[in-house]
Amino acid sequence: DVQLQASGGGLVQAGGSLRLSCAASGFTFDDYAIGWFRQVPGKEREGVSCISSSDGSTYYADSVKGRFTISSDNAKNTVYLQMNSLKPEDTAVYYCAADLEYGSSCRTLDPGYWGQGTQVTVSS
């Protein structure tokens, strides 16, 4: 079974950093697009970042460009989201999700698998 395990959330002061991890299992980690999403209660889920092994594409929401960096370690079947210069408005539950269709791209990301969320709280 495909499983995604998100971790790394926590409480941090504004300006601080966190690194989220999305550990994947149950599929060959060589053809995927994995995205990070976040959601605040009462608001729509927001796509934050994405990385594709199929076409090498990455995506960042305008709100995180220049502060967040997505990367992958194929040897560890893990995708990371390095979050720097965190702001209170980054507070949310963060989820990772995978699109495992052949040739999946960040441009057409349609996740079929979701991990559990990890809470990120940024204090002012």
Short mmCIF file of N, CA and C in Angstrom, two decimals:
data_model
loop_
_atom_site.label_atom_id
_atom_site.label_comp_id
_atom_site.label_asym_id
_atom_site.label_seq_id
_atom_site.Cartn_x
_atom_site.Cartn_y
_atom_site.Cartn_z
N ASP A 1 0.84 -1.19 0.00
CA ASP A 1 0.00 0.00 0.00
C ASP A 1 0.88 1.25 0.00
N VAL A 2 0.43 2.24 -0.73
CA VAL A 2 1.13 3.51 -0.74
C VAL A 2 0.89 4.22 0.58
N GLN A 3 1.97 4.66 1.18
CA GLN A 3 1.86 5.42 2.42
C GLN A 3 2.77 6.64 2.35
N LEU A 4 2.27 7.74 2.88
CA LEU A 4 3.04 8.98 2.99
C LEU A 4 3.00 9.40 4.45
N GLN A 5 4.17 9.62 5.00
CA GLN A 5 4.28 9.98 6.42
C GLN A 5 4.92 11.35 6.53
N ALA A 6 4.13 12.34 6.88
CA ALA A 6 4.64 13.71 7.03
C ALA A 6 5.09 13.92 8.47
N SER A 7 6.19 14.61 8.63
CA SER A 7 6.70 14.91 9.97
C SER A 7 7.52 16.20 9.92
N GLY A 8 7.89 16.67 11.10
CA GLY A 8 8.77 17.83 11.17
C GLY A 8 8.11 19.12 11.59
N GLY A 9 6.82 19.10 11.76
CA GLY A 9 6.14 20.30 12.21
C GLY A 9 6.48 20.64 13.64
N GLY A 10 6.03 21.80 14.06
CA GLY A 10 6.30 22.22 15.43
C GLY A 10 5.97 23.68 15.63
N LEU A 11 6.40 24.19 16.76
CA LEU A 11 6.20 25.58 17.12
C LEU A 11 7.52 26.32 16.96
N VAL A 12 7.48 27.43 16.24
CA VAL A 12 8.69 28.20 16.00
C VAL A 12 8.34 29.68 16.02
N GLN A 13 9.30 30.50 16.38
CA GLN A 13 9.08 31.94 16.35
C GLN A 13 9.19 32.48 14.93
N ALA A 14 8.55 33.57 14.70
CA ALA A 14 8.65 34.23 13.39
C ALA A 14 10.11 34.47 13.05
N GLY A 15 10.45 34.19 11.80
CA GLY A 15 11.82 34.30 11.35
C GLY A 15 12.60 33.01 11.45
N GLY A 16 12.04 32.05 12.13
CA GLY A 16 12.70 30.77 12.31
C GLY A 16 12.53 29.83 11.13
N SER A 17 13.02 28.61 11.32
CA SER A 17 13.01 27.61 10.24
C SER A 17 12.50 26.27 10.75
N LEU A 18 11.93 25.53 9.83
CA LEU A 18 11.55 24.14 10.07
C LEU A 18 11.81 23.37 8.78
N ARG A 19 12.04 22.08 8.91
CA ARG A 19 12.13 21.22 7.74
C ARG A 19 11.11 20.10 7.87
N LEU A 20 10.18 20.08 6.96
CA LEU A 20 9.20 19.00 6.92
C LEU A 20 9.72 17.86 6.06
N SER A 21 9.36 16.66 6.46
CA SER A 21 9.73 15.46 5.70
C SER A 21 8.47 14.70 5.31
N CYS A 22 8.51 14.13 4.13
CA CYS A 22 7.43 13.27 3.65
C CYS A 22 8.07 11.95 3.24
N ALA A 23 7.98 10.96 4.12
CA ALA A 23 8.56 9.65 3.85
C ALA A 23 7.55 8.79 3.11
N ALA A 24 7.95 8.28 1.96
CA ALA A 24 7.04 7.53 1.10
C ALA A 24 7.39 6.06 1.08
N SER A 25 6.38 5.24 0.95
CA SER A 25 6.59 3.80 0.82
C SER A 25 5.46 3.21 0.00
N GLY A 26 5.72 2.01 -0.52
CA GLY A 26 4.68 1.31 -1.26
C GLY A 26 4.69 1.55 -2.74
N PHE A 27 5.66 2.32 -3.23
CA PHE A 27 5.77 2.53 -4.67
C PHE A 27 7.23 2.81 -5.02
N THR A 28 7.54 2.61 -6.28
CA THR A 28 8.90 2.86 -6.74
C THR A 28 9.13 4.36 -6.82
N PHE A 29 10.14 4.79 -6.11
CA PHE A 29 10.36 6.24 -5.95
C PHE A 29 11.17 6.77 -7.11
N ASP A 30 10.64 6.58 -8.31
CA ASP A 30 11.36 7.13 -9.46
C ASP A 30 10.43 7.75 -10.50
N ASP A 31 9.15 7.76 -10.23
CA ASP A 31 8.19 8.37 -11.15
C ASP A 31 7.04 8.90 -10.32
N TYR A 32 7.15 10.15 -9.93
CA TYR A 32 6.15 10.71 -9.02
C TYR A 32 6.14 12.23 -9.12
N ALA A 33 5.08 12.80 -8.69
CA ALA A 33 5.04 14.22 -8.35
C ALA A 33 4.48 14.29 -6.93
N ILE A 34 5.20 14.93 -6.06
CA ILE A 34 4.77 15.05 -4.68
C ILE A 34 4.64 16.52 -4.32
N GLY A 35 3.52 16.84 -3.75
CA GLY A 35 3.26 18.22 -3.38
C GLY A 35 3.04 18.38 -1.89
N TRP A 36 3.30 19.58 -1.43
CA TRP A 36 2.97 19.98 -0.07
C TRP A 36 1.79 20.95 -0.14
N PHE A 37 0.82 20.72 0.71
CA PHE A 37 -0.36 21.56 0.81
C PHE A 37 -0.50 21.99 2.27
N ARG A 38 -1.23 23.06 2.49
CA ARG A 38 -1.49 23.46 3.86
C ARG A 38 -2.93 23.93 3.99
N GLN A 39 -3.44 23.80 5.18
CA GLN A 39 -4.83 24.20 5.42
C GLN A 39 -4.99 24.77 6.81
N VAL A 40 -5.71 25.85 6.86
CA VAL A 40 -6.10 26.50 8.10
C VAL A 40 -7.59 26.29 8.28
N PRO A 41 -8.05 25.98 9.48
CA PRO A 41 -9.49 25.78 9.67
C PRO A 41 -10.31 26.94 9.13
N GLY A 42 -11.33 26.62 8.36
CA GLY A 42 -12.19 27.64 7.80
C GLY A 42 -11.71 28.22 6.48
N LYS A 43 -10.55 27.78 6.03
CA LYS A 43 -10.01 28.28 4.76
C LYS A 43 -9.79 27.11 3.81
N GLU A 44 -9.70 27.45 2.53
CA GLU A 44 -9.45 26.42 1.53
C GLU A 44 -8.00 25.92 1.63
N ARG A 45 -7.84 24.66 1.25
CA ARG A 45 -6.51 24.11 1.20
C ARG A 45 -5.69 24.82 0.12
N GLU A 46 -4.43 25.07 0.44
CA GLU A 46 -3.55 25.82 -0.47
C GLU A 46 -2.38 24.95 -0.90
N GLY A 47 -2.11 24.91 -2.17
CA GLY A 47 -0.91 24.24 -2.65
C GLY A 47 0.31 25.09 -2.38
N VAL A 48 1.29 24.53 -1.74
CA VAL A 48 2.46 25.28 -1.30
C VAL A 48 3.65 25.04 -2.22
N SER A 49 3.93 23.79 -2.51
CA SER A 49 5.11 23.46 -3.30
C SER A 49 4.94 22.07 -3.88
N CYS A 50 5.74 21.78 -4.90
CA CYS A 50 5.66 20.49 -5.57
C CYS A 50 7.00 20.17 -6.21
N ILE A 51 7.29 18.89 -6.32
CA ILE A 51 8.47 18.44 -7.04
C ILE A 51 8.09 17.21 -7.85
N SER A 52 8.59 17.15 -9.07
CA SER A 52 8.30 16.01 -9.94
C SER A 52 9.59 15.34 -10.36
N SER A 53 9.62 14.02 -10.22
CA SER A 53 10.79 13.27 -10.70
C SER A 53 10.67 13.01 -12.20
N SER A 54 9.48 13.14 -12.73
CA SER A 54 9.23 12.80 -14.13
C SER A 54 9.81 13.83 -15.07
N ASP A 55 9.58 15.12 -14.77
CA ASP A 55 10.08 16.16 -15.66
C ASP A 55 10.98 17.16 -14.94
N GLY A 56 11.27 16.88 -13.68
CA GLY A 56 12.18 17.76 -12.94
C GLY A 56 11.58 19.07 -12.53
N SER A 57 10.28 19.22 -12.69
CA SER A 57 9.66 20.51 -12.40
C SER A 57 9.47 20.70 -10.90
N THR A 58 9.48 21.94 -10.51
CA THR A 58 9.13 22.32 -9.15
C THR A 58 8.13 23.46 -9.22
N TYR A 59 7.43 23.63 -8.11
CA TYR A 59 6.42 24.70 -8.04
C TYR A 59 6.46 25.28 -6.64
N TYR A 60 6.30 26.59 -6.57
CA TYR A 60 6.16 27.27 -5.29
C TYR A 60 5.02 28.27 -5.40
N ALA A 61 4.20 28.30 -4.39
CA ALA A 61 3.19 29.35 -4.31
C ALA A 61 3.89 30.69 -4.14
N ASP A 62 3.29 31.74 -4.65
CA ASP A 62 3.89 33.07 -4.55
C ASP A 62 4.16 33.44 -3.09
N SER A 63 3.32 32.96 -2.21
CA SER A 63 3.44 33.33 -0.80
C SER A 63 4.67 32.74 -0.12
N VAL A 64 5.30 31.74 -0.75
CA VAL A 64 6.46 31.09 -0.12
C VAL A 64 7.72 31.18 -0.97
N LYS A 65 7.62 31.72 -2.16
CA LYS A 65 8.80 31.82 -3.02
C LYS A 65 9.91 32.58 -2.34
N GLY A 66 11.12 32.03 -2.44
CA GLY A 66 12.28 32.66 -1.83
C GLY A 66 12.48 32.30 -0.38
N ARG A 67 11.48 31.63 0.22
CA ARG A 67 11.60 31.24 1.64
C ARG A 67 11.59 29.73 1.81
N PHE A 68 10.83 29.04 0.97
CA PHE A 68 10.71 27.58 1.07
C PHE A 68 11.49 26.93 -0.07
N THR A 69 12.05 25.76 0.22
CA THR A 69 12.75 24.99 -0.80
C THR A 69 12.33 23.53 -0.69
N ILE A 70 11.91 22.97 -1.82
CA ILE A 70 11.52 21.56 -1.86
C ILE A 70 12.66 20.75 -2.47
N SER A 71 12.87 19.56 -1.93
CA SER A 71 13.92 18.69 -2.44
C SER A 71 13.52 17.24 -2.20
N SER A 72 14.25 16.35 -2.84
CA SER A 72 13.96 14.93 -2.66
C SER A 72 15.24 14.16 -2.50
N ASP A 73 15.15 13.08 -1.75
CA ASP A 73 16.26 12.15 -1.57
C ASP A 73 15.74 10.79 -1.99
N ASN A 74 16.03 10.40 -3.21
CA ASN A 74 15.49 9.15 -3.73
C ASN A 74 16.01 7.94 -2.98
N ALA A 75 17.21 8.04 -2.42
CA ALA A 75 17.75 6.92 -1.66
C ALA A 75 16.96 6.67 -0.38
N LYS A 76 16.34 7.75 0.12
CA LYS A 76 15.56 7.63 1.36
C LYS A 76 14.06 7.67 1.10
N ASN A 77 13.67 7.73 -0.17
CA ASN A 77 12.24 7.81 -0.51
C ASN A 77 11.54 8.93 0.26
N THR A 78 12.19 10.06 0.28
CA THR A 78 11.69 11.17 1.11
C THR A 78 11.75 12.49 0.35
N VAL A 79 10.71 13.27 0.50
CA VAL A 79 10.67 14.64 -0.01
C VAL A 79 10.69 15.59 1.18
N TYR A 80 11.48 16.64 1.06
CA TYR A 80 11.63 17.60 2.15
C TYR A 80 11.07 18.96 1.74
N LEU A 81 10.64 19.70 2.72
CA LEU A 81 10.27 21.10 2.52
C LEU A 81 11.00 21.91 3.57
N GLN A 82 12.05 22.60 3.13
CA GLN A 82 12.78 23.48 4.03
C GLN A 82 12.07 24.82 4.07
N MET A 83 11.67 25.24 5.24
CA MET A 83 10.91 26.46 5.40
C MET A 83 11.73 27.44 6.24
N ASN A 84 12.14 28.52 5.62
CA ASN A 84 12.92 29.56 6.29
C ASN A 84 12.11 30.83 6.39
N SER A 85 12.57 31.73 7.22
CA SER A 85 11.93 33.04 7.40
C SER A 85 10.43 32.88 7.60
N LEU A 86 10.08 31.99 8.48
CA LEU A 86 8.67 31.68 8.69
C LEU A 86 7.92 32.88 9.25
N LYS A 87 6.66 32.99 8.82
CA LYS A 87 5.79 34.08 9.23
C LYS A 87 4.57 33.49 9.95
N PRO A 88 3.93 34.27 10.78
CA PRO A 88 2.71 33.76 11.45
C PRO A 88 1.67 33.26 10.46
N GLU A 89 1.60 33.87 9.29
CA GLU A 89 0.62 33.42 8.30
C GLU A 89 0.97 32.08 7.66
N ASP A 90 2.14 31.53 7.97
CA ASP A 90 2.48 30.18 7.53
C ASP A 90 1.88 29.11 8.45
N THR A 91 1.30 29.54 9.55
CA THR A 91 0.69 28.61 10.49
C THR A 91 -0.43 27.84 9.81
N ALA A 92 -0.35 26.51 9.87
CA ALA A 92 -1.33 25.65 9.21
C ALA A 92 -0.98 24.20 9.49
N VAL A 93 -1.87 23.33 9.11
CA VAL A 93 -1.55 21.90 9.03
C VAL A 93 -1.02 21.65 7.63
N TYR A 94 0.14 21.06 7.55
CA TYR A 94 0.79 20.78 6.27
C TYR A 94 0.64 19.31 5.93
N TYR A 95 0.27 19.05 4.69
CA TYR A 95 0.08 17.70 4.18
C TYR A 95 0.98 17.47 2.97
N CYS A 96 1.48 16.25 2.83
CA CYS A 96 2.11 15.90 1.57
C CYS A 96 1.19 14.94 0.83
N ALA A 97 1.26 15.00 -0.48
CA ALA A 97 0.38 14.20 -1.33
C ALA A 97 1.11 13.81 -2.59
N ALA A 98 0.79 12.64 -3.12
CA ALA A 98 1.52 12.10 -4.27
C ALA A 98 0.60 11.83 -5.45
N ASP A 99 1.11 12.18 -6.62
CA ASP A 99 0.49 11.83 -7.89
C ASP A 99 1.41 10.80 -8.52
N LEU A 100 0.96 9.58 -8.65
CA LEU A 100 1.82 8.50 -9.13
C LEU A 100 1.48 8.07 -10.54
N GLU A 101 0.70 8.87 -11.24
CA GLU A 101 0.41 8.57 -12.63
C GLU A 101 1.69 8.70 -13.44
N TYR A 102 1.81 7.89 -14.48
CA TYR A 102 3.01 7.93 -15.31
C TYR A 102 3.25 9.34 -15.84
N GLY A 103 4.46 9.83 -15.65
CA GLY A 103 4.80 11.15 -16.17
C GLY A 103 4.17 12.31 -15.43
N SER A 104 3.77 12.09 -14.20
CA SER A 104 3.11 13.15 -13.44
C SER A 104 3.99 14.37 -13.31
N SER A 105 3.37 15.51 -13.39
CA SER A 105 4.08 16.79 -13.37
C SER A 105 3.44 17.72 -12.35
N CYS A 106 4.23 18.67 -11.89
CA CYS A 106 3.68 19.67 -10.98
C CYS A 106 2.65 20.53 -11.69
N ARG A 107 2.75 20.66 -13.00
CA ARG A 107 1.80 21.49 -13.73
C ARG A 107 0.42 20.87 -13.74
N THR A 108 0.35 19.55 -13.63
CA THR A 108 -0.94 18.86 -13.70
C THR A 108 -1.16 17.98 -12.48
N LEU A 109 -0.59 18.39 -11.35
CA LEU A 109 -0.63 17.58 -10.13
C LEU A 109 -2.06 17.23 -9.75
N ASP A 110 -2.31 15.96 -9.60
CA ASP A 110 -3.63 15.46 -9.20
C ASP A 110 -3.39 14.33 -8.21
N PRO A 111 -3.16 14.66 -6.94
CA PRO A 111 -2.76 13.63 -5.99
C PRO A 111 -3.83 12.57 -5.76
N GLY A 112 -3.38 11.33 -5.74
CA GLY A 112 -4.27 10.24 -5.42
C GLY A 112 -4.01 9.68 -4.04
N TYR A 113 -2.93 10.16 -3.42
CA TYR A 113 -2.55 9.65 -2.11
C TYR A 113 -2.14 10.83 -1.23
N TRP A 114 -2.61 10.76 0.02
CA TRP A 114 -2.35 11.83 0.97
C TRP A 114 -1.78 11.25 2.26
N GLY A 115 -0.87 12.00 2.85
CA GLY A 115 -0.38 11.65 4.16
C GLY A 115 -1.19 12.35 5.22
N GLN A 116 -0.90 12.01 6.46
CA GLN A 116 -1.55 12.73 7.56
C GLN A 116 -0.86 14.08 7.70
N GLY A 117 -1.48 15.01 8.31
CA GLY A 117 -0.91 16.35 8.42
C GLY A 117 0.08 16.47 9.55
N THR A 118 0.89 17.52 9.45
CA THR A 118 1.78 17.89 10.54
C THR A 118 1.58 19.37 10.82
N GLN A 119 1.39 19.71 12.07
CA GLN A 119 1.04 21.09 12.45
C GLN A 119 2.29 21.97 12.48
N VAL A 120 2.19 23.09 11.82
CA VAL A 120 3.22 24.12 11.90
C VAL A 120 2.59 25.36 12.52
N THR A 121 3.19 25.83 13.60
CA THR A 121 2.70 27.03 14.28
C THR A 121 3.84 28.02 14.39
N VAL A 122 3.61 29.21 13.86
CA VAL A 122 4.62 30.27 13.90
C VAL A 122 4.10 31.39 14.78
N SER A 123 4.81 31.65 15.86
CA SER A 123 4.40 32.69 16.79
C SER A 123 5.02 34.02 16.42
N SER A 124 4.30 35.08 16.70
CA SER A 124 4.80 36.42 16.35
C SER A 124 5.63 37.01 17.48
#
